[in-house]
Short mmCIF file of C-alpha atoms and ligand atoms in Angstrom, two decimals:
data_model
loop_
_atom_site.label_atom_id
_atom_site.label_comp_id
_atom_site.label_asym_id
_atom_site.label_seq_id
_atom_site.Cartn_x
_atom_site.Cartn_y
_atom_site.Cartn_z
CA UNK A 1 -11.69 6.62 -22.43
CA UNK A 2 -13.95 9.20 -20.38
CA UNK A 3 -12.62 7.76 -16.93
CA UNK A 4 -12.88 9.32 -13.91
CA UNK A 5 -10.86 8.35 -10.62
CA UNK A 6 -12.10 8.65 -6.99
CA UNK A 7 -10.16 7.77 -3.71
CA UNK A 8 -10.88 7.81 -0.03
CA UNK A 9 -9.19 10.00 2.08
CA UNK A 10 -8.80 9.95 5.70
CA UNK A 11 -9.58 13.72 6.47
CA UNK A 12 -9.01 12.95 10.59
CA UNK A 13 -9.69 10.12 13.04
CA UNK A 14 -12.43 7.98 11.59
CA UNK A 15 -13.28 10.47 8.90
CA UNK A 16 -13.48 9.25 5.79
CA UNK A 17 -13.86 11.25 2.58
CA UNK A 18 -14.65 10.19 -0.76
CA UNK A 19 -12.55 12.72 -3.48
CA UNK A 20 -12.09 12.97 -7.13
CA UNK A 21 -8.31 12.41 -8.20
CA UNK A 22 -6.62 12.47 -11.52
CA UNK A 23 -6.06 9.29 -13.32
CA UNK A 24 -2.26 8.40 -12.67
CA UNK A 25 0.11 8.86 -15.32
CA UNK A 26 1.96 5.32 -15.94
CA UNK A 27 5.53 5.56 -16.11
CA UNK A 28 7.24 2.74 -18.76
CA UNK A 29 7.77 0.16 -16.17
CA UNK A 30 4.05 0.80 -14.80
CA UNK A 31 0.83 -0.66 -15.14
CA UNK A 32 -2.65 1.24 -14.63
CA UNK A 33 -4.61 -1.04 -12.62
CA UNK A 34 -8.73 -0.60 -12.53
CA UNK A 35 -9.08 -1.64 -8.54
CA UNK A 36 -11.52 -4.86 -7.91
CA UNK A 37 -10.99 -5.61 -4.52
CA UNK A 38 -9.70 -4.26 -1.45
CA UNK A 39 -9.00 -5.59 2.17
CA UNK A 40 -9.52 -3.67 5.26
CA UNK A 41 -6.90 -4.61 7.41
CA UNK A 42 -6.16 -4.34 11.14
CA UNK A 43 -3.14 -1.98 10.44
CA UNK A 44 -5.92 -0.22 8.46
CA UNK A 45 -8.37 0.36 11.09
CA UNK A 46 -5.62 1.01 13.60
CA UNK A 47 -4.55 4.03 11.53
CA UNK A 48 -7.96 5.43 10.50
CA UNK A 49 -8.75 5.48 14.54
CA UNK A 50 -5.52 6.21 16.37
CA UNK A 51 -3.36 8.39 13.12
CA UNK A 52 -0.21 6.39 13.85
CA UNK A 53 1.61 2.76 14.70
CA UNK A 54 4.25 3.52 16.85
CA UNK A 55 6.62 5.88 14.78
CA UNK A 56 4.37 5.90 11.70
CA UNK A 57 2.40 9.21 11.77
CA UNK A 58 -0.43 9.47 9.63
CA UNK A 59 -0.51 13.46 8.05
CA UNK A 60 -4.02 13.93 6.89
CA UNK A 61 -5.23 13.24 4.06
CA UNK A 62 -4.04 10.51 4.10
CA UNK A 63 -5.39 7.06 1.92
CA UNK A 64 -5.37 3.82 3.49
CA UNK A 65 -5.29 0.22 2.07
CA UNK A 66 -2.76 -2.09 1.36
CA UNK A 67 -4.43 -5.21 0.30
CA UNK A 68 -5.59 -5.57 -3.06
CA UNK A 69 -6.33 -7.19 -6.52
CA UNK A 70 -7.27 -5.25 -9.88
CA UNK A 71 -7.61 -5.36 -13.94
CA UNK A 72 -4.68 -4.27 -16.06
CA UNK A 73 -6.38 -1.39 -18.45
CA UNK A 74 -2.88 0.35 -19.76
CA UNK A 75 0.79 -0.94 -20.13
CA UNK A 76 3.91 1.17 -19.63
CA UNK A 77 5.63 1.37 -23.01
CA UNK A 78 8.63 -0.95 -21.36
CA UNK A 79 5.90 -3.32 -19.71
CA UNK A 80 6.59 -6.82 -21.13
CA UNK A 81 5.03 -9.84 -18.89
CA UNK A 82 1.35 -8.15 -18.57
CA UNK A 83 -1.38 -7.38 -20.59
CA UNK A 84 -4.33 -4.92 -21.15
CA UNK A 85 -7.02 -7.44 -19.28
CA UNK A 86 -5.04 -9.13 -16.84
CA UNK A 87 -6.03 -9.56 -13.28
CA UNK A 88 -3.42 -8.71 -10.59
CA UNK A 89 -2.69 -9.30 -7.11
CA UNK A 90 -0.23 -6.12 -5.73
CA UNK A 91 2.22 -6.66 -3.43
CA UNK A 92 2.53 -3.24 -1.41
CA UNK A 93 5.80 -2.78 -0.95
CA UNK A 94 8.01 -1.40 -3.17
CA UNK A 95 11.79 -1.77 -1.94
CA UNK A 96 14.88 0.07 -3.13
CA UNK A 97 16.26 -2.66 -4.89
CA UNK A 98 19.85 -1.79 -4.14
CA UNK A 99 20.74 -1.94 -0.57
CA UNK A 100 22.54 -4.78 1.44
CA UNK A 101 18.89 -6.38 2.42
CA UNK A 102 17.68 -6.35 -0.88
CA UNK A 103 20.59 -7.80 -2.29
CA UNK A 104 20.85 -10.45 -0.25
CA UNK A 105 17.08 -11.04 -0.99
CA UNK A 106 15.40 -9.62 2.30
CA UNK A 107 14.00 -7.10 0.36
CA UNK A 108 11.45 -7.02 3.13
CA UNK A 109 13.56 -5.82 5.50
CA UNK A 110 14.80 -2.66 3.03
CA UNK A 111 14.73 0.75 5.56
CA UNK A 112 13.56 2.39 2.18
CA UNK A 113 10.62 0.43 1.65
CA UNK A 114 7.65 2.10 0.31
CA UNK A 115 4.75 0.55 1.37
CA UNK A 116 1.33 1.18 0.76
CA UNK A 117 -0.24 2.99 3.40
CA UNK A 118 2.13 3.27 5.72
CA UNK A 119 3.07 7.05 6.06
CA UNK A 120 4.42 8.63 4.41
CA UNK A 121 2.88 6.56 2.00
CA UNK A 122 -0.58 6.77 0.69
CA UNK A 123 -2.78 3.55 -0.07
CA UNK A 124 -4.27 1.99 -2.63
CA UNK A 125 -8.21 3.35 -1.60
CA UNK A 126 -9.07 4.79 -5.34
CA UNK A 127 -10.55 3.26 -8.53
CA UNK A 128 -7.33 3.60 -10.50
CA UNK A 129 -3.64 3.05 -9.60
CA UNK A 130 -0.05 3.22 -11.34
CA UNK A 131 1.61 0.37 -10.33
CA UNK A 132 5.00 -1.43 -11.24
CA UNK A 133 4.49 -4.17 -13.47
CA UNK A 134 7.20 -6.24 -11.43
CA UNK A 135 5.08 -6.17 -8.23
CA UNK A 136 1.87 -6.64 -9.82
CA UNK A 137 1.32 -10.64 -9.88
CA UNK A 138 -1.18 -12.18 -12.46
CA UNK A 139 -3.91 -14.01 -11.01
CA UNK A 140 -4.94 -17.33 -13.09
CA UNK A 141 -8.51 -17.91 -14.34
CA UNK A 142 -9.99 -19.52 -11.52
CA UNK A 143 -9.55 -17.08 -8.99
CA UNK A 144 -11.25 -14.04 -8.07
CA UNK A 145 -10.16 -10.39 -7.26
CA UNK A 146 -11.31 -11.17 -3.84
CA UNK A 147 -9.06 -13.72 -3.18
CA UNK A 148 -6.28 -11.72 -5.05
CA UNK A 149 -6.67 -9.34 -2.49
CA UNK A 150 -6.45 -11.65 0.42
CA UNK A 151 -3.22 -12.55 -1.32
CA UNK A 152 -1.55 -9.92 0.90
CA UNK A 153 -2.31 -11.54 4.55
CA UNK A 154 -1.93 -14.89 3.71
CA UNK A 155 1.31 -14.51 2.39
CA UNK A 156 2.21 -13.66 6.01
CA UNK A 157 0.90 -16.58 7.07
CA UNK A 158 2.76 -18.88 4.39
CA UNK A 159 5.94 -16.71 5.87
CA UNK A 160 5.29 -17.85 9.15
CA UNK A 161 4.68 -21.34 8.42
CA UNK A 162 8.05 -21.94 5.85
CA UNK A 163 9.88 -19.86 8.63
CA UNK A 164 8.45 -22.56 11.60
CA UNK A 165 10.07 -25.34 8.97
CA UNK A 166 6.24 -26.81 9.17
CA UNK A 167 6.04 -30.25 7.70
CA UNK A 168 4.23 -33.29 6.56
CA UNK A 169 2.51 -34.90 10.03
CA UNK A 170 3.39 -32.11 12.57
CA UNK A 171 1.44 -30.93 15.23
CA UNK A 172 1.04 -26.68 15.55
CA UNK A 173 -0.30 -24.63 17.60
CA UNK A 174 -1.38 -21.09 16.17
CA UNK A 175 -1.87 -18.70 18.56
CA UNK A 176 -5.04 -16.07 17.59
CA UNK A 177 -7.49 -16.65 15.67
CA UNK A 178 -7.89 -13.14 14.11
CA UNK A 179 -7.16 -12.91 10.08
CA UNK A 180 -3.44 -13.99 10.39
CA UNK A 181 -4.22 -16.74 12.83
CA UNK A 182 -6.50 -18.20 10.00
CA UNK A 183 -4.26 -17.87 7.30
CA UNK A 184 -1.31 -19.22 8.98
CA UNK A 185 -4.09 -22.11 9.89
CA UNK A 186 -3.99 -22.55 6.16
CA UNK A 187 -0.54 -22.52 5.27
CA UNK A 188 0.07 -24.82 8.46
CA UNK A 189 -2.84 -27.32 6.85
CA UNK A 190 -1.59 -27.08 3.32
CA UNK A 191 2.17 -27.83 4.38
CA UNK A 192 0.96 -31.17 5.80
CA UNK A 193 0.63 -30.31 9.56
CA UNK A 194 -1.48 -32.94 10.80
CA UNK A 195 -2.62 -31.72 14.19
CA UNK A 196 -3.30 -27.96 14.43
CA UNK A 197 -4.33 -26.44 17.35
CA UNK A 198 -6.34 -22.80 17.32
CA UNK A 199 -6.36 -20.85 20.38
CA UNK A 200 -8.03 -17.67 21.02
CA UNK A 201 -10.38 -16.16 23.73
CA UNK A 202 -13.17 -14.75 21.34
CA UNK A 203 -15.35 -17.69 20.86
CA UNK A 204 -17.21 -16.84 17.18
CA UNK A 205 -13.03 -16.82 15.90
CA UNK A 206 -12.69 -19.98 17.34
CA UNK A 207 -15.86 -21.97 15.83
CA UNK A 208 -14.54 -20.28 12.42
CA UNK A 209 -11.07 -21.80 13.05
CA UNK A 210 -13.04 -25.16 13.44
CA UNK A 211 -14.89 -24.54 10.49
CA UNK A 212 -11.90 -23.45 8.27
CA UNK A 213 -9.72 -26.51 8.98
CA UNK A 214 -8.17 -26.19 12.81
CA UNK A 215 -8.68 -29.83 14.00
CA UNK A 216 -8.70 -28.66 17.81
CA UNK A 217 -9.83 -25.39 19.40
CA UNK A 218 -9.12 -23.85 22.63
CA UNK A 219 -9.80 -21.60 24.65
CA UNK A 220 -7.05 -19.38 26.01
CA UNK A 221 -8.81 -18.14 29.17
CA UNK A 222 -9.17 -21.62 30.31
CA UNK A 223 -6.19 -24.03 31.24
CA UNK A 224 -4.52 -24.08 27.80
CA UNK A 225 -1.41 -25.50 28.92
CA UNK A 226 -3.02 -28.53 30.56
CA UNK A 227 -5.24 -28.88 27.43
CA UNK A 228 -2.66 -28.60 24.77
CA UNK A 229 -0.42 -30.85 26.38
CA UNK A 230 -3.40 -33.60 26.66
CA UNK A 231 -3.67 -33.41 22.60
CA UNK A 232 0.06 -33.84 22.38
CA UNK A 233 0.31 -36.78 24.80
CA UNK A 234 2.25 -34.55 27.18
CA UNK A 235 4.80 -34.02 24.19
CA UNK A 236 4.14 -30.68 23.28
CA UNK A 237 3.58 -29.28 19.60
CA UNK A 238 6.54 -28.90 17.10
CA UNK A 239 5.88 -25.83 16.05
CA UNK A 240 3.89 -22.93 17.83
CA UNK A 241 3.05 -19.53 15.52
CA UNK A 242 2.35 -16.93 18.09
CA UNK A 243 -0.03 -14.88 15.89
CA UNK A 244 -1.04 -12.61 18.78
CA UNK A 245 2.94 -11.40 20.36
CA UNK A 246 1.98 -10.37 23.71
CA UNK A 247 4.26 -11.29 26.40
CA UNK A 248 1.63 -13.82 27.70
CA UNK A 249 1.36 -15.51 24.69
CA UNK A 250 5.27 -15.75 24.22
CA UNK A 251 5.44 -17.74 27.51
CA UNK A 252 2.77 -19.60 26.57
CA UNK A 253 4.68 -21.09 23.48
CA UNK A 254 7.85 -21.51 25.37
CA UNK A 255 5.73 -23.84 27.67
CA UNK A 256 3.82 -25.78 24.79
CA UNK A 257 6.95 -26.16 22.28
CA UNK A 258 8.24 -29.76 22.53
CA UNK A 259 12.06 -29.60 23.50
CA UNK A 260 14.10 -28.81 20.44
CA UNK A 261 10.78 -27.02 18.66
CA UNK A 262 10.54 -24.07 16.86
CA UNK A 263 8.65 -20.51 17.88
CA UNK A 264 8.14 -18.01 15.24
CA UNK A 265 6.32 -14.42 16.42
CA UNK A 266 4.17 -13.62 13.89
CA UNK A 267 2.13 -10.90 15.83
CA UNK A 268 2.89 -7.75 17.21
CA UNK A 269 0.63 -7.18 20.50
CA UNK A 270 3.40 -5.60 22.67
CA UNK A 271 6.38 -4.10 22.30
CA UNK A 272 8.36 -5.22 24.86
CA UNK A 273 8.16 -8.73 26.27
CA UNK A 274 8.56 -9.61 29.80
CA UNK A 275 8.74 -12.55 31.81
CA UNK A 276 10.09 -14.87 29.55
CA UNK A 277 11.23 -18.18 31.11
CA UNK A 278 14.57 -18.33 30.19
CA UNK A 279 15.04 -21.50 31.83
CA UNK A 280 12.52 -23.20 29.95
CA UNK A 281 14.25 -22.06 26.61
CA UNK A 282 17.86 -23.10 27.68
CA UNK A 283 17.03 -26.53 28.56
CA UNK A 284 14.89 -26.81 25.55
CA UNK A 285 16.91 -25.77 22.69
CA UNK A 286 14.06 -23.72 21.51
CA UNK A 287 14.54 -22.15 18.08
CA UNK A 288 12.79 -18.95 18.21
CA UNK A 289 12.64 -16.39 15.31
CA UNK A 290 10.27 -13.53 14.20
CA UNK A 291 9.10 -12.58 10.90
CA UNK A 292 8.23 -9.14 9.24
CA UNK A 293 5.85 -9.64 6.40
CA UNK A 294 6.72 -11.90 3.48
CA UNK A 295 9.39 -11.48 0.65
CA UNK A 296 8.95 -13.42 -2.54
CA UNK A 297 5.82 -15.06 -1.40
CA UNK A 298 3.22 -14.03 -4.09
CA UNK A 299 3.90 -16.77 -6.30
CA UNK A 300 3.55 -19.41 -3.69
CA UNK A 301 0.61 -18.04 -2.35
CA UNK A 302 -1.27 -17.33 -5.55
CA UNK A 303 -0.66 -21.27 -6.16
CA UNK A 304 -1.96 -22.12 -2.83
CA UNK A 305 -5.29 -20.31 -3.26
CA UNK A 306 -5.61 -21.65 -6.66
CA UNK A 307 -5.03 -25.26 -5.99
CA UNK A 308 -7.66 -24.97 -3.39
CA UNK A 309 -5.32 -25.34 -0.35
CA UNK A 310 -7.15 -22.83 1.88
CA UNK A 311 -10.58 -21.57 1.68
CA UNK A 312 -10.00 -18.34 1.71
CA UNK A 313 -13.44 -16.76 1.41
CA UNK A 314 -14.27 -18.07 4.77
CA UNK A 315 -12.50 -15.27 6.46
CA UNK A 316 -14.29 -12.92 4.72
CA UNK A 317 -16.97 -11.23 7.26
CA UNK A 318 -18.46 -8.44 5.28
CA UNK A 319 -18.58 -7.34 1.50
CA UNK A 320 -18.85 -3.69 0.50
CA UNK A 321 -18.83 -1.59 -2.34
CA UNK A 322 -16.35 1.31 -3.29
CA UNK A 323 -18.94 3.66 -2.26
CA UNK A 324 -19.62 1.84 1.26
CA UNK A 325 -15.82 2.58 2.05
CA UNK A 326 -16.60 4.66 5.15
CA UNK A 327 -19.32 1.95 6.24
CA UNK A 328 -16.27 -0.96 5.93
CA UNK A 329 -14.03 1.12 7.85
CA UNK A 330 -16.40 1.97 11.26
CA UNK A 331 -17.77 -1.70 10.84
CA UNK A 332 -14.53 -3.20 11.66
CA UNK A 333 -13.65 -0.39 14.10
CA UNK A 334 -16.42 -1.06 16.24
CA UNK A 335 -16.72 -4.72 16.30
CA UNK A 336 -13.90 -5.75 16.22
CA UNK A 337 -14.28 -9.50 18.28
CA UNK A 338 -17.15 -9.68 15.13
CA UNK A 339 -14.91 -8.66 12.40
CA UNK A 340 -12.19 -11.28 10.76
CA UNK A 341 -11.82 -9.52 7.33
CA UNK A 342 -14.19 -6.86 5.74
CA UNK A 343 -13.10 -6.47 2.23
CA UNK A 344 -14.57 -3.89 -0.69
CA UNK A 345 -15.68 -4.95 -3.41
CA UNK A 346 -16.09 -2.96 -6.63
CA UNK A 347 -18.52 -2.66 -8.53
CA UNK A 348 -18.23 -4.73 -11.88
CA UNK A 349 -15.00 -5.95 -11.16
CA UNK A 350 -14.75 -9.02 -12.76
CA UNK A 351 -16.25 -7.59 -15.79
CA UNK A 352 -13.77 -7.57 -18.88
CA UNK A 353 -12.04 -4.44 -19.42
CA UNK A 354 -14.15 -2.58 -22.17
CA UNK A 355 -16.98 -4.18 -22.19
ZN1 ZN B 401 -2.88 -6.30 5.75
ZN1 ZN B 402 16.31 -1.48 -0.42
#
């Protein structure tokens, strides 16, 4: 087999460069995956432009990308579940498996996790990647690799909704209609929430939310409190899923959740919260939780998409080839309010292995 491998390296702020790299050697429990689709995430774009997120600082050259799916082209000697030709979504966080958080089922909180495109670990913007079998999830035949790459953000929405215990007939408010807000909306809808209110400041995003499943949209520059109260007959919503994560939105969540309701903080817009109405919090008995990524949710998320419960392709703004990776990034960076999700689709991604 004469194949070569290429990867995109971030060599400086906003500089992406394609370079040839060796095909990785797979370990006994690993598979070699030919990449088919890679999403461009907000965090990727932040590293691309700013070179850091909090304490995670990029050292150049660095490989971005953590939302991906592809086709297995080789299997290690001890691989048992996957076969050549299987199409898989890769879960980007490989946890240690032995620490307290891992052993108690909270592997997303593992302090030693190796997460794609989170410094010091490189991401997946390459043609061939070696990956542990246990973190590669087989896609059913009716799912595309594009949908496979979008399992990653969607799993966050599923985590938000499960953590918020959204159930049939519930009313929910989703603050923020970017990628995570929209996938959270899909998850809320598939859990049976009947009133799904989505708020944002960008008209295009609200239109997208309405098209893809929101029952109501609210422009958060207006009087959102009275609008949501009107929709819920003055009661407030059962669950608020705050996909923005600012002081102002957490405050809004306290105001708009019904007494004894639940608030899940999904987004992380600000490091520090100010002006939180403790009085409301105390007298309403609100349950507030936060989530970090997801755990054990790839299979659930895959069945949800495969079952047609989320119009996940609807969040894709623009598609690019692998060769156009630099453009996929610059376009997401330069047009933040018009971009929900740019995605890189490899040529012949869906072609059978060996064909
Ligand atoms: Zn992401
Ligand atoms: Zn661990």
